[in-house]
Amino acid sequence: MVSTYGPGGGAKLRCAASSSAAAPARPVKAPRFIQHKKEAFWFYRFISVAYDNVFNPGHFTESMRDDALEPADLFSSHLKVVDVGGGTGFTTLGIVKHVDPENVTLLDQSPHQLEKARQKVALKGVTIMEGDAEDLPFPTDTFDRYVSAGSIEYWPDPQRGIKEAYRVLKFGGIACVIGPVYPTFWLSRFFADMWMLFPQEEEYIEWFKKAGFKDVKLKRIGPKWYRGVRRHGLIIGCSVTGVKRERGDSSLELGPKAEDVSKPVNPITFLFRFLIGTICAAYYVLVPIYMWIKDKIVPKGMPI
C-alpha cells in the first residue's frame, strides 16, 4: 500500500501517489549534467563553502527535515542508523535528536562536505566516512535504519542505490529516502533536466518495490512559503519509506554500473558539463526566493 501525507509546516495536501500521472513524463534521456559522480564531486567542492548557510535553507529547513524523518520511525536511541549522502550532516543532526551518535554512520563521496560535518559539535561520536551510495562498504544486514536525503539526484543509477539500501538493512529495517520531485512548469522542467535527476513520485515507489521493500509509503514535504505549490519541482519534495521483510540481499539483478568512475574523463567534456550544470543549478537558487516573495505579496488563502 502506498500512502501520502501533507507537508509539515505548510498547507495540508490531499493527494494520491498517482496524482502526478497526468503531469508531463520525465524524459528518460536528458543531459542532467551534474547527475554524475565526478561532476557532483566538484560541484560540492565549491558549494560546500556556503552550503549550510546559503543554499540549503531555501530548500530544506529544520522543520522539513524533522517532518521528513518522521516516517523513518527513529523510536530508540539504540537503533543503528546510516545516513547515506549525508554531506555536511544537516540530516544527521535530525537523526541524533533520537539516536545516540555512537550508533550513527554518516557517509558521503565528498570530503569537502564531510569536513563541514566533522566541525559540528552535535555530531561528535558519529562515524564519518567517505563512500559510494551505489556500492556501500558495509556487510549485508547491518543497519536498523537507512536514511538518505538530498543525494539520490546525483546517483547515476538510482535503482542500484535503493537496492544497496535494502542489502545493508536488517530484517524489519526501514529505508527512508528524501529527495526531489519533478516539476510540471515548462521552464522549471527545462532547467531540472539540464541540472540533475528530479524523479517523479511513481519512480521512487517503483524503485523501492523492485528492490524488495514492502509497505512502501510516500510523504510529500516542501517549504511552508510554497503553500503546497509543486509545479516548479522541489529539491526536497518527498520522503519515501519501505520496510525490509526478508533477510539477505535483494533478489533484483542489475547489469553493469551506469558510471565507472575509474575511467578517465575528457577534461573539456567534463568542464563543459560542470559549467552548464552549475549555471542551470542557479535557477533553483532563484526559485525559492521567487516563491518567498510571492508568499509575502499574495494574500493568505489565495493560490500562488
PDB file of N, CA and C in Angstrom, residues 19 31 118-119 129 170 187 219 256 271 284 296 298:
ATOM      1  N   SER A  19      -1.011  10.902  -8.327  1.00  0.00           N
ATOM      2  CA  SER A  19      -1.532  12.205  -8.708  1.00  0.00           C
ATOM      3  C   SER A  19      -0.714  12.881  -9.782  1.00  0.00           C
ATOM      4  N   PRO A  31      20.111  15.692 -20.514  1.00  0.00           N
ATOM      5  CA  PRO A  31      21.526  15.971 -20.205  1.00  0.00           C
ATOM      6  C   PRO A  31      21.894  15.710 -18.750  1.00  0.00           C
ATOM      7  N   ARG A 118      32.302  17.241  10.247  1.00  0.00           N
ATOM      8  CA  ARG A 118      33.206  16.973  11.368  1.00  0.00           C
ATOM      9  C   ARG A 118      33.333  18.179  12.298  1.00  0.00           C
ATOM     10  N   GLN A 119      33.014  19.351  11.817  1.00  0.00           N
ATOM     11  CA  GLN A 119      33.119  20.560  12.633  1.00  0.00           C
ATOM     12  C   GLN A 119      31.895  20.783  13.526  1.00  0.00           C
ATOM     13  N   MET A 129      32.551   8.968   7.210  1.00  0.00           N
ATOM     14  CA  MET A 129      33.426   8.285   6.264  1.00  0.00           C
ATOM     15  C   MET A 129      33.028   8.575   4.824  1.00  0.00           C
ATOM     16  N   LYS A 170      18.859  -4.552   8.170  1.00  0.00           N
ATOM     17  CA  LYS A 170      18.495  -5.792   8.844  1.00  0.00           C
ATOM     18  C   LYS A 170      17.034  -6.141   8.535  1.00  0.00           C
ATOM     19  N   LEU A 187       9.435  25.778 -17.940  1.00  0.00           N
ATOM     20  CA  LEU A 187      10.777  26.334 -17.760  1.00  0.00           C
ATOM     21  C   LEU A 187      11.522  25.601 -16.647  1.00  0.00           C
ATOM     22  N   LYS A 219       5.566  10.442   1.463  1.00  0.00           N
ATOM     23  CA  LYS A 219       5.077  11.616   2.200  1.00  0.00           C
ATOM     24  C   LYS A 219       5.551  12.866   1.490  1.00  0.00           C
ATOM     25  N   PRO A 256      25.798  -3.929 -15.479  1.00  0.00           N
ATOM     26  CA  PRO A 256      26.966  -3.143 -15.078  1.00  0.00           C
ATOM     27  C   PRO A 256      26.563  -1.762 -14.569  1.00  0.00           C
ATOM     28  N   LEU A 271      34.567  19.833 -18.174  1.00  0.00           N
ATOM     29  CA  LEU A 271      34.415  21.251 -17.877  1.00  0.00           C
ATOM     30  C   LEU A 271      33.115  21.797 -18.448  1.00  0.00           C
ATOM     31  N   TYR A 284      17.543  27.142  -9.658  1.00  0.00           N
ATOM     32  CA  TYR A 284      16.884  26.632  -8.454  1.00  0.00           C
ATOM     33  C   TYR A 284      17.367  27.310  -7.175  1.00  0.00           C
ATOM     34  N   LYS A 296       4.825  36.514   0.370  1.00  0.00           N
ATOM     35  CA  LYS A 296       4.686  37.759   1.138  1.00  0.00           C
ATOM     36  C   LYS A 296       3.686  38.719   0.489  1.00  0.00           C
ATOM     37  N   VAL A 298       1.120  37.864  -2.057  1.00  0.00           N
ATOM     38  CA  VAL A 298      -0.220  37.326  -2.294  1.00  0.00           C
ATOM     39  C   VAL A 298      -0.912  37.060  -0.962  1.00  0.00           C
TER      40      VAL A 298
END
